[in-house]
Amino acid sequence: MPPSIVVGTNLAPPEKTAAEDLQTYLKQLFDIDAPIQQAPDDASDAFFIVGNPSTNPHASAGWPEVEEQGIVLRRCELAGKPAGLVGGGSPAATLWAVSRLAEQYGVVHL
C-alpha cells in the first residue's frame, strides 16, 4: 500500500494546504495516491507526518527545537514503519517545508 499523509486534528489552514500540496506532488511526480488521514493505519507501508507537535501529536517524536520560521525535514518512525517528518515552527513554515521537500524531488518553484 502507498504511504499515507498523517495530519493532526488541529490543522491550521496553511497546514491543510501543505498536506494537499504534498499529496499532489506525490501523485504528479511518482504516481502515488497517498491518502490524507488523522492517524496511522495498518495498511500503509510508510507515512509522511505533516505539521508540528502543537498541531499534530504524531510529529512530537524526535522534534527538534526550531524557530517560528524554521523547517523540519527528518526521517523517523511512526507505528513501527518508516516515516518522513515534514513540518515547521509555524503553520506557514510547514507549508514551506513541503515546498522544500518538493525541491529535493526536483520541483523548481519560479
C-alpha positions in Angstrom: 0.0 0.0 0.0 1.3 3.5 -0.7 2.4 5.9 2.1 -0.2 7.9 3.9 0.0 11.6 4.9 -0.8 11.9 8.6 -2.1 15.2 9.8 -3.4 16.4 13.2 -6.9 17.2 14.2 -5.9 20.8 15.0 -4.7 21.8 11.5 -4.3 25.4 10.6 -5.3 26.4 7.0 -1.6 26.6 5.8 -1.0 23.0 7.1 -4.1 21.8 5.3 -2.7 23.3 2.1 0.7 21.8 2.9 -0.8 18.3 3.2 -2.8 18.7 0.0 0.3 20.1 -1.9 2.3 17.0 -0.7 -0.5 14.8 -1.9 -0.4 16.5 -5.3 3.4 16.3 -5.6 3.4 12.6 -4.8 0.8 11.9 -7.4 2.3 14.1 -10.1 5.9 13.1 -9.5 5.6 9.4 -8.6 2.0 8.4 -9.4 1.4 7.7 -5.7 -2.1 8.1 -4.4 -1.3 9.0 -0.8 -4.5 9.5 1.4 -4.6 12.2 4.0 -5.6 10.9 7.3 -5.5 11.8 11.0 -3.9 8.7 12.3 -1.6 6.0 11.0 -3.2 2.8 9.7 -2.0 -0.7 9.4 -2.4 -0.8 5.6 0.2 1.9 4.8 3.8 0.9 4.2 5.1 4.3 5.3 4.0 7.7 6.4 4.5 11.4 5.8 3.8 13.3 9.0 2.8 16.9 8.3 2.8 19.6 11.0 4.4 20.2 14.3 3.8 18.9 17.8 1.3 21.7 18.6 -1.0 20.7 15.7 -0.1 17.1 15.1 0.8 14.8 18.1 2.4 12.3 15.7 5.1 15.0 14.9 6.4 15.0 18.5 8.8 12.1 18.3 12.2 13.5 17.6 11.0 17.0 17.0 14.0 19.4 17.3 13.8 22.9 18.7 13.1 25.3 15.8 12.2 29.0 15.5 8.8 30.0 14.2 10.2 30.2 10.6 12.3 27.0 10.9 11.5 23.9 8.9 12.0 20.2 9.7 12.6 17.5 7.1 13.6 14.4 9.0 13.3 10.6 8.8 11.6 8.9 11.7 9.3 6.1 12.5 5.6 6.0 13.1 3.7 2.9 14.2 6.9 0.9 13.6 7.1 1.9 10.0 9.3 4.4 8.1 8.1 8.0 8.1 9.2 11.4 6.9 8.5 14.3 9.2 7.6 17.5 7.2 6.9 20.4 9.4 7.8 23.8 10.7 7.8 26.1 13.7 4.6 27.6 12.5 1.8 26.6 10.0 3.3 28.8 7.3 6.8 27.2 7.9 5.1 23.8 7.4 3.9 24.9 4.0 7.5 26.0 3.2 8.8 22.6 4.4 6.6 20.8 1.8 7.9 23.1 -0.9 11.5 22.4 0.2 10.8 18.7 0.1 9.4 19.0 -3.4 12.5 20.9 -4.4 14.6 17.9 -3.2 12.5 15.8 -5.6 13.4 18.1 -8.5 10.5 20.6 -8.5 11.5 24.1 -9.4 9.4 27.0 -8.0 9.5 30.1 -10.0 
